[in-house]
PDB file of C-alpha atoms in Angstrom:
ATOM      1  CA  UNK A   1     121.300  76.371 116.931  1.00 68.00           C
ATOM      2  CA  UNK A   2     121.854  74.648 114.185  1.00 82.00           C
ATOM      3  CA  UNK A   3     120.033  74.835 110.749  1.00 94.00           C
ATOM      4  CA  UNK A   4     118.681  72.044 108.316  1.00 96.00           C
ATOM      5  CA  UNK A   5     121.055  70.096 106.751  1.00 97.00           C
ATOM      6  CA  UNK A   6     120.701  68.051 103.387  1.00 97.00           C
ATOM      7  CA  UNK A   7     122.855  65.027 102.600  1.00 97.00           C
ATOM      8  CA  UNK A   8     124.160  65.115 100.035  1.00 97.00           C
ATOM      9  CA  UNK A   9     124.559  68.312  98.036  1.00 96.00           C
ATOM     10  CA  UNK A  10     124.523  67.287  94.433  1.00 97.00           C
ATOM     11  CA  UNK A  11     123.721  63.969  92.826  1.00 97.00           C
ATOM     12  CA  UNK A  12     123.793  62.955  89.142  1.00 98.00           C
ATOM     13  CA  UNK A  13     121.828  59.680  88.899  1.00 98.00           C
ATOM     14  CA  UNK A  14     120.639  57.595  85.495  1.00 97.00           C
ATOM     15  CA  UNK A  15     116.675  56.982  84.183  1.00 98.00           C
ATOM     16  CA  UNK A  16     115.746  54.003  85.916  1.00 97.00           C
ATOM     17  CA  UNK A  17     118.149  53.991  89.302  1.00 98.00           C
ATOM     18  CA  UNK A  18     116.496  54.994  92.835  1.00 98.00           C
ATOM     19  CA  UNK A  19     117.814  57.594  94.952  1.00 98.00           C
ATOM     20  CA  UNK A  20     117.692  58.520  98.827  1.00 98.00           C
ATOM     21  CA  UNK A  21     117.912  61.910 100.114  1.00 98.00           C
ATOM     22  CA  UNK A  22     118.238  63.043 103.785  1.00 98.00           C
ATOM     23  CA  UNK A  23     117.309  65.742 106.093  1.00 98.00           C
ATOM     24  CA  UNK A  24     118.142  66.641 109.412  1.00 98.00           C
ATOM     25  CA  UNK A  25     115.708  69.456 111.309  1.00 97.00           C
ATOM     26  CA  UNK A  26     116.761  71.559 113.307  1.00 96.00           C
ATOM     27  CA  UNK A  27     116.801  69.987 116.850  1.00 95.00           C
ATOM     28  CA  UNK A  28     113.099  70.298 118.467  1.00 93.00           C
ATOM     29  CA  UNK A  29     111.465  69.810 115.393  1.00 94.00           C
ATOM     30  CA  UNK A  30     109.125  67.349 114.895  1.00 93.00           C
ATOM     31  CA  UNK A  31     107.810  68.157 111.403  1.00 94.00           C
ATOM     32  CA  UNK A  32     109.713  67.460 108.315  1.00 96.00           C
ATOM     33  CA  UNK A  33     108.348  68.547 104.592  1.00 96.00           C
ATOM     34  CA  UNK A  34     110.130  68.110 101.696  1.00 97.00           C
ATOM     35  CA  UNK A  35     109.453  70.174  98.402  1.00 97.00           C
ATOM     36  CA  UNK A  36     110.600  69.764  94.357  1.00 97.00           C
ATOM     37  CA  UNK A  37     111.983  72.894  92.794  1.00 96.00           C
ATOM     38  CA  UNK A  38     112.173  73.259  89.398  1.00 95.00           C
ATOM     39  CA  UNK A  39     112.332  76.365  86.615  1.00 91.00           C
ATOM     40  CA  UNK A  40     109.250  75.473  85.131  1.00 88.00           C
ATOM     41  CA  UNK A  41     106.879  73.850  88.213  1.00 91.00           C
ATOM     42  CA  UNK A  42     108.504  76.223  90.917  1.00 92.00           C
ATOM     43  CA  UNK A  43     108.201  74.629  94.155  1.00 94.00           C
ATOM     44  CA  UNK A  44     106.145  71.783  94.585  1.00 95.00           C
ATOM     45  CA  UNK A  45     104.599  70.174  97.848  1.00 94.00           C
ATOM     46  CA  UNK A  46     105.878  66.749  97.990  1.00 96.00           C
ATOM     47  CA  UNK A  47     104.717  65.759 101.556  1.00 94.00           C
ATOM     48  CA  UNK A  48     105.201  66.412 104.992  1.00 95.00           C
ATOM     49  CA  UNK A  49     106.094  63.844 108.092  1.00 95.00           C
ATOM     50  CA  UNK A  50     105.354  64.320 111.672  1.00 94.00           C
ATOM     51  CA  UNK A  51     106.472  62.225 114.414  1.00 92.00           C
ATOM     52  CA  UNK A  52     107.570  59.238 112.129  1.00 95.00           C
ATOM     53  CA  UNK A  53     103.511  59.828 110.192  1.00 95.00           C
ATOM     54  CA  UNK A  54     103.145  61.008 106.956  1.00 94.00           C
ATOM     55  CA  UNK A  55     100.651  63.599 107.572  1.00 92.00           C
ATOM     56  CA  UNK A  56     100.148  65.607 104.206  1.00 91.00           C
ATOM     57  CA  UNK A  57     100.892  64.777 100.936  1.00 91.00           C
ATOM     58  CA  UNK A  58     100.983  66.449  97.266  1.00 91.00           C
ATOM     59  CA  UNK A  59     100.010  65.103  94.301  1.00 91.00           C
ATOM     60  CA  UNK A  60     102.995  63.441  92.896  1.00 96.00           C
ATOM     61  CA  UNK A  61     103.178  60.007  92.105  1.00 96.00           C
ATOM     62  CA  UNK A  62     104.157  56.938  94.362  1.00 96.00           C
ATOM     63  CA  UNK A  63     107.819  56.406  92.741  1.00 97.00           C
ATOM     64  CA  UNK A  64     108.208  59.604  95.164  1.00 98.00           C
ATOM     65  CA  UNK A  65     108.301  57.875  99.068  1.00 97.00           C
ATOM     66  CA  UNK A  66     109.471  59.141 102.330  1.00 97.00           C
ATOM     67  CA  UNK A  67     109.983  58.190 105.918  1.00 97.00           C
ATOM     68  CA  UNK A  68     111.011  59.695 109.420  1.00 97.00           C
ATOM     69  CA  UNK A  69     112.927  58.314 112.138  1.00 96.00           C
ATOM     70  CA  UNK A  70     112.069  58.709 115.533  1.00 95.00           C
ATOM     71  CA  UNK A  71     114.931  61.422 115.587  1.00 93.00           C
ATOM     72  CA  UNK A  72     112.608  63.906 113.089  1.00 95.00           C
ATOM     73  CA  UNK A  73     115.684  62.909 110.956  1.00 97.00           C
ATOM     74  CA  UNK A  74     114.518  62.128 107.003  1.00 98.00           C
ATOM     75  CA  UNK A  75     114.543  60.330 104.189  1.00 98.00           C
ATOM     76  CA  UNK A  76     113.087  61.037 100.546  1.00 98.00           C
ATOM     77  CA  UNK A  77     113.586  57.980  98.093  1.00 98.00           C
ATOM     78  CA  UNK A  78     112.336  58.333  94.380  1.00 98.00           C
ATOM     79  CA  UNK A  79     112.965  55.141  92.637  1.00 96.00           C
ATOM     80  CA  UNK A  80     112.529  54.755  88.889  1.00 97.00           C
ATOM     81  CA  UNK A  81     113.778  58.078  87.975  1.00 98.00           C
ATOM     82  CA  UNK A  82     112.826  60.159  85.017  1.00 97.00           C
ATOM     83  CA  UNK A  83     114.549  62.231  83.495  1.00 97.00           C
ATOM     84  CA  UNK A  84     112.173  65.026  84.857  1.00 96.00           C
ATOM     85  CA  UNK A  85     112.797  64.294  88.148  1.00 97.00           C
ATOM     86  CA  UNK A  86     115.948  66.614  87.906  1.00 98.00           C
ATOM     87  CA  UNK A  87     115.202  69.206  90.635  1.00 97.00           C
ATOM     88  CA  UNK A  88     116.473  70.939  93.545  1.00 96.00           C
ATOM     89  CA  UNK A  89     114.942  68.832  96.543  1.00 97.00           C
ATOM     90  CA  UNK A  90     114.543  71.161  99.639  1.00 96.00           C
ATOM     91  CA  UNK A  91     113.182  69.981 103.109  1.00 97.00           C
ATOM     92  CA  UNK A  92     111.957  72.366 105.619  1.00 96.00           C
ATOM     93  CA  UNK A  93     111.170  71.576 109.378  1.00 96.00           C
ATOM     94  CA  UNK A  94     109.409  73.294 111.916  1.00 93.00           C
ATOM     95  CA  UNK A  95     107.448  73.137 115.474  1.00 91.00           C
ATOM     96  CA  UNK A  96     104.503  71.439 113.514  1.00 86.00           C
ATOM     97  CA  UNK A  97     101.699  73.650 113.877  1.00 86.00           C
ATOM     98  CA  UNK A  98     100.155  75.237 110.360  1.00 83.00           C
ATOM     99  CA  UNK A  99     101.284  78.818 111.724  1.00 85.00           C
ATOM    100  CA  UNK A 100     104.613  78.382 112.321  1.00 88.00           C
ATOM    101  CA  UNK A 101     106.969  78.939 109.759  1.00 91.00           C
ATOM    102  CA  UNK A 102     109.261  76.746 108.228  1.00 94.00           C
ATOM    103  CA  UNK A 103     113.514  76.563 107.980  1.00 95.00           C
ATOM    104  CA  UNK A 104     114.489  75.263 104.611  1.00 96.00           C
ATOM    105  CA  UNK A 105     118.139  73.180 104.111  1.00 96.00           C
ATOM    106  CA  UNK A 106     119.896  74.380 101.045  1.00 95.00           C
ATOM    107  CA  UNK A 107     118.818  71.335  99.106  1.00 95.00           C
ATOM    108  CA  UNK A 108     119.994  68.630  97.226  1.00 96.00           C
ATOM    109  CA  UNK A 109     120.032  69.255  93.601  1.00 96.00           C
ATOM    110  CA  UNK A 110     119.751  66.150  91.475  1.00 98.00           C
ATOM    111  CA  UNK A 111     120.489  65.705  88.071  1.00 98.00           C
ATOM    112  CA  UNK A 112     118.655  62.645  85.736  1.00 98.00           C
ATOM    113  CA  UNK A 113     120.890  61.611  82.952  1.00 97.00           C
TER     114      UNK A 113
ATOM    115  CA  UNK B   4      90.439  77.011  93.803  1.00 77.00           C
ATOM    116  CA  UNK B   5      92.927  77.967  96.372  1.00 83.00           C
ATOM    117  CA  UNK B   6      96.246  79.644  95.593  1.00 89.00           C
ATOM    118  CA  UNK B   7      98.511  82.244  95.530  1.00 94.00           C
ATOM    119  CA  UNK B   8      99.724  84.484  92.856  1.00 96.00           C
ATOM    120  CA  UNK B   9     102.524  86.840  92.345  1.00 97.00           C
ATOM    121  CA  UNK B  10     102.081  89.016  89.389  1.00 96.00           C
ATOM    122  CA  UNK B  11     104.982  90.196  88.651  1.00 96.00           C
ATOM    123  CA  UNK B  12     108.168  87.754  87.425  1.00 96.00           C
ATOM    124  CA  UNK B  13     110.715  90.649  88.438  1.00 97.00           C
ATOM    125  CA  UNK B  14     110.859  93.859  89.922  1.00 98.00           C
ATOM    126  CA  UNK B  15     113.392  96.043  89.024  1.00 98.00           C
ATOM    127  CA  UNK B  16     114.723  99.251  91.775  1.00 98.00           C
ATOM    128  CA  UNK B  17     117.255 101.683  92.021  1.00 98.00           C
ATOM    129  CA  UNK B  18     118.971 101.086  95.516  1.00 98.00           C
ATOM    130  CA  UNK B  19     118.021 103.388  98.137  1.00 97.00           C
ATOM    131  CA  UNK B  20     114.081 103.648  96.572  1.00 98.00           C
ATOM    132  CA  UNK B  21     111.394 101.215  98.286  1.00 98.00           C
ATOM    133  CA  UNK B  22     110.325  98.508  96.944  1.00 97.00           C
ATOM    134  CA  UNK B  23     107.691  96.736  96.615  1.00 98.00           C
ATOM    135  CA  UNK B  24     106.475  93.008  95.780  1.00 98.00           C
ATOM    136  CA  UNK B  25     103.307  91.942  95.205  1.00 98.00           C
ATOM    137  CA  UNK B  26     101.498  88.732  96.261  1.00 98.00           C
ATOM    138  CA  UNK B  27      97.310  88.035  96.075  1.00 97.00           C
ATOM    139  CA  UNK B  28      95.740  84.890  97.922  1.00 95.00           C
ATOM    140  CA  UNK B  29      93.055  82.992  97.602  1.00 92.00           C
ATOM    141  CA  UNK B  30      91.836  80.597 100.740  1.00 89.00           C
ATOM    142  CA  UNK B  31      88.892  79.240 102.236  1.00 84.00           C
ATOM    143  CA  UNK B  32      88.982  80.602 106.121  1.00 81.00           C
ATOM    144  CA  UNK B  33      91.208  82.667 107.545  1.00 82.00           C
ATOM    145  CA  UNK B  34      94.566  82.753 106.098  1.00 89.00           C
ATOM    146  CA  UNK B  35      97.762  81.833 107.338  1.00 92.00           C
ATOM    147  CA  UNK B  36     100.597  83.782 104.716  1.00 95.00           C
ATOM    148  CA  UNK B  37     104.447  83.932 104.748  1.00 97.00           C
ATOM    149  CA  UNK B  38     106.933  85.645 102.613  1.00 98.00           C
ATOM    150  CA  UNK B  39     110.661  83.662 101.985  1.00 97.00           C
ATOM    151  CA  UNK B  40     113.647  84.831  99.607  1.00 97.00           C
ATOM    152  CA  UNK B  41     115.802  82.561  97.944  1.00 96.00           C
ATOM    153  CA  UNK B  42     119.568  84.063  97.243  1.00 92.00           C
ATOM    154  CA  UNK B  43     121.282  81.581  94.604  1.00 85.00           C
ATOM    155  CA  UNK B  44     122.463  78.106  95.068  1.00 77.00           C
ATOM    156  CA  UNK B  45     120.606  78.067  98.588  1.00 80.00           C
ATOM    157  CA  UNK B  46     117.261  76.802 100.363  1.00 85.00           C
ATOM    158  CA  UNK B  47     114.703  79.536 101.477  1.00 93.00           C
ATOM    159  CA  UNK B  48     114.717  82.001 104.262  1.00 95.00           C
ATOM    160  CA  UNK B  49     112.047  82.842 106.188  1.00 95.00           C
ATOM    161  CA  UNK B  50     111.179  86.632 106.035  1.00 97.00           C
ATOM    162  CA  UNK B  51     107.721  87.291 108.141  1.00 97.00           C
ATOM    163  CA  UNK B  52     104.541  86.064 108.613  1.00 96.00           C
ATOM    164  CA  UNK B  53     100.829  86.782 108.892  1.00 95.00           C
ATOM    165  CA  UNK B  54      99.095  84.560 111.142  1.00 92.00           C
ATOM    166  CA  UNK B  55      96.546  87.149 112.914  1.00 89.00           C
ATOM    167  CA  UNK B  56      96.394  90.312 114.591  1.00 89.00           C
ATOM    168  CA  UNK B  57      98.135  94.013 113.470  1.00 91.00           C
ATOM    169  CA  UNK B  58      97.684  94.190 109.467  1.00 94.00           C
ATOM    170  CA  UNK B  59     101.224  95.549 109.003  1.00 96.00           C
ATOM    171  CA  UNK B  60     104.075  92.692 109.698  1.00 97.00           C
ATOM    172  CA  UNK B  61     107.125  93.502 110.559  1.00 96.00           C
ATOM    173  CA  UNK B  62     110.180  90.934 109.414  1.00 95.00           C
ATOM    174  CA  UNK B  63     113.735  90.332 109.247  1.00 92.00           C
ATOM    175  CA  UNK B  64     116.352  92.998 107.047  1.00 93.00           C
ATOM    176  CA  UNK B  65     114.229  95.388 107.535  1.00 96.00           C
ATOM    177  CA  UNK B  66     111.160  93.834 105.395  1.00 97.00           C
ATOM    178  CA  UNK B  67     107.617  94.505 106.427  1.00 98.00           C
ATOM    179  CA  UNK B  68     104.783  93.224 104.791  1.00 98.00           C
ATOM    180  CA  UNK B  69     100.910  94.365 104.721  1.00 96.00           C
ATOM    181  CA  UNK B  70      97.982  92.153 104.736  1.00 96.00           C
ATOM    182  CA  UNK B  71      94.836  93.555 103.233  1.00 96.00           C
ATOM    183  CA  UNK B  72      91.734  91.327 103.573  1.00 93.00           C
ATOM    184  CA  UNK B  73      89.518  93.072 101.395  1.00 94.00           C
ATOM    185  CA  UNK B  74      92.327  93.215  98.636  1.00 95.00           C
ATOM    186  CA  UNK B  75      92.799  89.151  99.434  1.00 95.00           C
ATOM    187  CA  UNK B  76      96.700  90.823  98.926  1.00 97.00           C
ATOM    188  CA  UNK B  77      99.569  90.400 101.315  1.00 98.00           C
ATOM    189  CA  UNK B  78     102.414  92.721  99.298  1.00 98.00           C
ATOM    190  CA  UNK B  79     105.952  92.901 100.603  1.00 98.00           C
ATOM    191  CA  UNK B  80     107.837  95.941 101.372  1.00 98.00           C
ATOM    192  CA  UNK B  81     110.756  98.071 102.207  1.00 98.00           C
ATOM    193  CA  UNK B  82     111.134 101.555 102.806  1.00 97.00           C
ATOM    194  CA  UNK B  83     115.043 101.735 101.006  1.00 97.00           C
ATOM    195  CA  UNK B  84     116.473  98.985  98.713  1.00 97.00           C
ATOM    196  CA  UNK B  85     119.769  97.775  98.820  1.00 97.00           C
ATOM    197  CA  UNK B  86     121.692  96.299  96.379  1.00 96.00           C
ATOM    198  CA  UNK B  87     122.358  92.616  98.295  1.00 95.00           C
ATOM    199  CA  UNK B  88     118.510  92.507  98.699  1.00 96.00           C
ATOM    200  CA  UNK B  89     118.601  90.961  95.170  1.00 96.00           C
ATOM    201  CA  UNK B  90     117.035  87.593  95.162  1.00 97.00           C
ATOM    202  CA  UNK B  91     114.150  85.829  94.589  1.00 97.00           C
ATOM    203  CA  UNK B  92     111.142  86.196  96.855  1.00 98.00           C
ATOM    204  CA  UNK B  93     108.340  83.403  97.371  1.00 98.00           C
ATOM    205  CA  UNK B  94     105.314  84.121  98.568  1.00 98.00           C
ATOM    206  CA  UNK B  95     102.925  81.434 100.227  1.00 96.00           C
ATOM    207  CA  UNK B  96     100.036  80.362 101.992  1.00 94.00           C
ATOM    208  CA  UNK B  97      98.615  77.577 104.204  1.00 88.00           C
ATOM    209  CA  UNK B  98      95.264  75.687 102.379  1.00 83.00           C
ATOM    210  CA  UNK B  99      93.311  72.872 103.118  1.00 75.00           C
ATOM    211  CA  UNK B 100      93.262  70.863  99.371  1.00 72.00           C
ATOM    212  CA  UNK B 101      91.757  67.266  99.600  1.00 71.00           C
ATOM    213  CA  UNK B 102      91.616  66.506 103.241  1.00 72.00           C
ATOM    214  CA  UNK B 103      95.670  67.525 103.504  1.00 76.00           C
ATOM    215  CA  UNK B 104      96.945  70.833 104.793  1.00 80.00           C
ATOM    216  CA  UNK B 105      99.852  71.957 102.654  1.00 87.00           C
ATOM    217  CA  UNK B 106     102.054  75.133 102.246  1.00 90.00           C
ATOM    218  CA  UNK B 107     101.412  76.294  98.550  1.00 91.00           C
ATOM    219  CA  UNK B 108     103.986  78.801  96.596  1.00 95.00           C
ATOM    220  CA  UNK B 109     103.416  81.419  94.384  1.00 96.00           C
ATOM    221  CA  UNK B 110     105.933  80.994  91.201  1.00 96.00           C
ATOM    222  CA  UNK B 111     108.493  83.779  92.870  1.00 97.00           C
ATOM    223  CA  UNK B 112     109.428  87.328  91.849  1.00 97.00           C
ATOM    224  CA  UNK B 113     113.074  88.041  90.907  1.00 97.00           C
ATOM    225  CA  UNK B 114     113.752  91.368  92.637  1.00 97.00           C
ATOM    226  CA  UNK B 115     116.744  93.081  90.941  1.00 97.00           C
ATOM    227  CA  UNK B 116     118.204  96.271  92.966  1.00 97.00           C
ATOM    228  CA  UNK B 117     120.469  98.388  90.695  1.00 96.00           C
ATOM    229  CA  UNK B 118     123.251 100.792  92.138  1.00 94.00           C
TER     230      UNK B 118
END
C-alpha cells in the first residue's frame, strides 16, 4: 500500500507570495491533518479535514487555509508569507476515528526569504 | 491545561543497554496516547499506541511502551538499544481544547545510541 505523499519536497518562496502544498493519503483514508514543524515551536496542529470538512483546527492564523477533494487528496495554502512561516509542513492521514493512529508524508520543507 | 511533556531533550545509551524515554500526560477523560520517531530529513513513524486495555503496549522494532494511570506517564521502552534506533521520538496525545479534538506533541527527545 502506498504511503503519504507530499508535493513538492522543498520550496523557497519570498515574504509576501502565497504558497500551495499537497497531500495524498494513503488510499482509504478519509482524514487528512496537516502539522508545522519547526526547531523552536516543534510540531504544531494546523488543522485536520474529513470528507472534504474541516473538522479541527489549531490556533494559527487565517493566512494558513486548507481544503480536501472528494479524493481525501489535499491542499494547504498560506498566502502572505512571513518569514516565520519557514517550516517543515507534514500531513498525516488516517481511518478518522480519534484512536487510530496517524501515517505522516515526509513533508514539504519551505523556506521564507 | 492539557498537554504532554517529555522531560528529557536527549537520552544518551550504550547499544545493547535498554533504554528508556520518558513522556507524562495531562487530559481530561480517558486518554488516547501514541509514541512516533522521526529519523532525519523524514515525516514521522508510527511506533504504538495506547487506546485501552493491557497497560504494557507492545510496538513496532521491538519498542514497547507502559502506560501508568496513576503516574499520568506513558514512558517508552526497549529491552537492548541499537545503534540505528537513533532518532528523535515524539510523544502525543488526543485532547479536546476549545470544542476541537486535536493530536498535541510533546517537544521530542533526541535518543542517541553509542557503539
Amino acid at each position: 500500500k502506498a504511503g503519504v505523499t507530499q508535493t513538492p519536497r522543498y520550496l523557497i518562496k519570498t515574504r509576501g507570495q502565497q504558497v500551495t502544498l499537497s497531500c495524498s493519503p494513503i488510499s482509504g483514508h478519509r482524514s487528512v491533518s496537516w502539522y508545522q514543524q519547526t526547531p523552536g515551536q516543534g510540531l504544531q496542529f494546523l488543522f485536520e479535514y474529513f470528507s472534504e470538512t474541516q473538522r479541527n483546527k489549531g490556533n494559527f492564523p487565517g493566512r494558513f487555509s486548507g481544503r480536501q477533494f472528494s479524493n481525501s487528496r489535499s491542499e494547504m495554502n498560506v498566502s502572505t508569507l512571513e518569514l516565520g512561516d519557514s517550516a517543515l509542513y507534514l500531513c498525516a492521514s488516517s481511518r478518522g476515528e480519534e484512536y487510530n493512529e496517524q501515517f505522516f508524508g515526509p513533508g514539504t520543507r519551505l523556506t521564507v526569504l | 491545561a492539557q498537554s504532554v511533556a517529555q522531560p528529557e531533550d536527549q537520552v544518551n545509551v550504550a547499544e545493547g543497554n535498554p533504554l528508556t524515554v520518558k513522556c507524562t500526560y495531562s487530559v481530561s477523560g480517558n486518554p488516547y496516547l501514541f509514541w512516533y520517531v522521526q529519523y532525519p530529513n523524514r515525516g514521522l513513524q508510527f511506533l504504538l499506541k495506547y487506546i485501552t486495555g493491557d497497560n504494557l503496549v507492545k510496538g513496532s522494532y521491538g519498542f514497547e511502551a507502559e502506560f501508568n494511570k496513576s503516574q499520568t506517564s506513558f514512558h517508552l521502552k526497549k529491552p537492548s538499544a541499537l545503534v540505528s534506533d537513533s532518532a528523535l521520538y515524539f510523544c502525543a496525545v488526543r485532547v479536546i481544547s476549545g470544542g476541537y479534538n486535536k493530536l498535541i506533541f510533546g517537544a521530542g527527545t533526541r535518543l542517541a545510541v553509542h557503539p
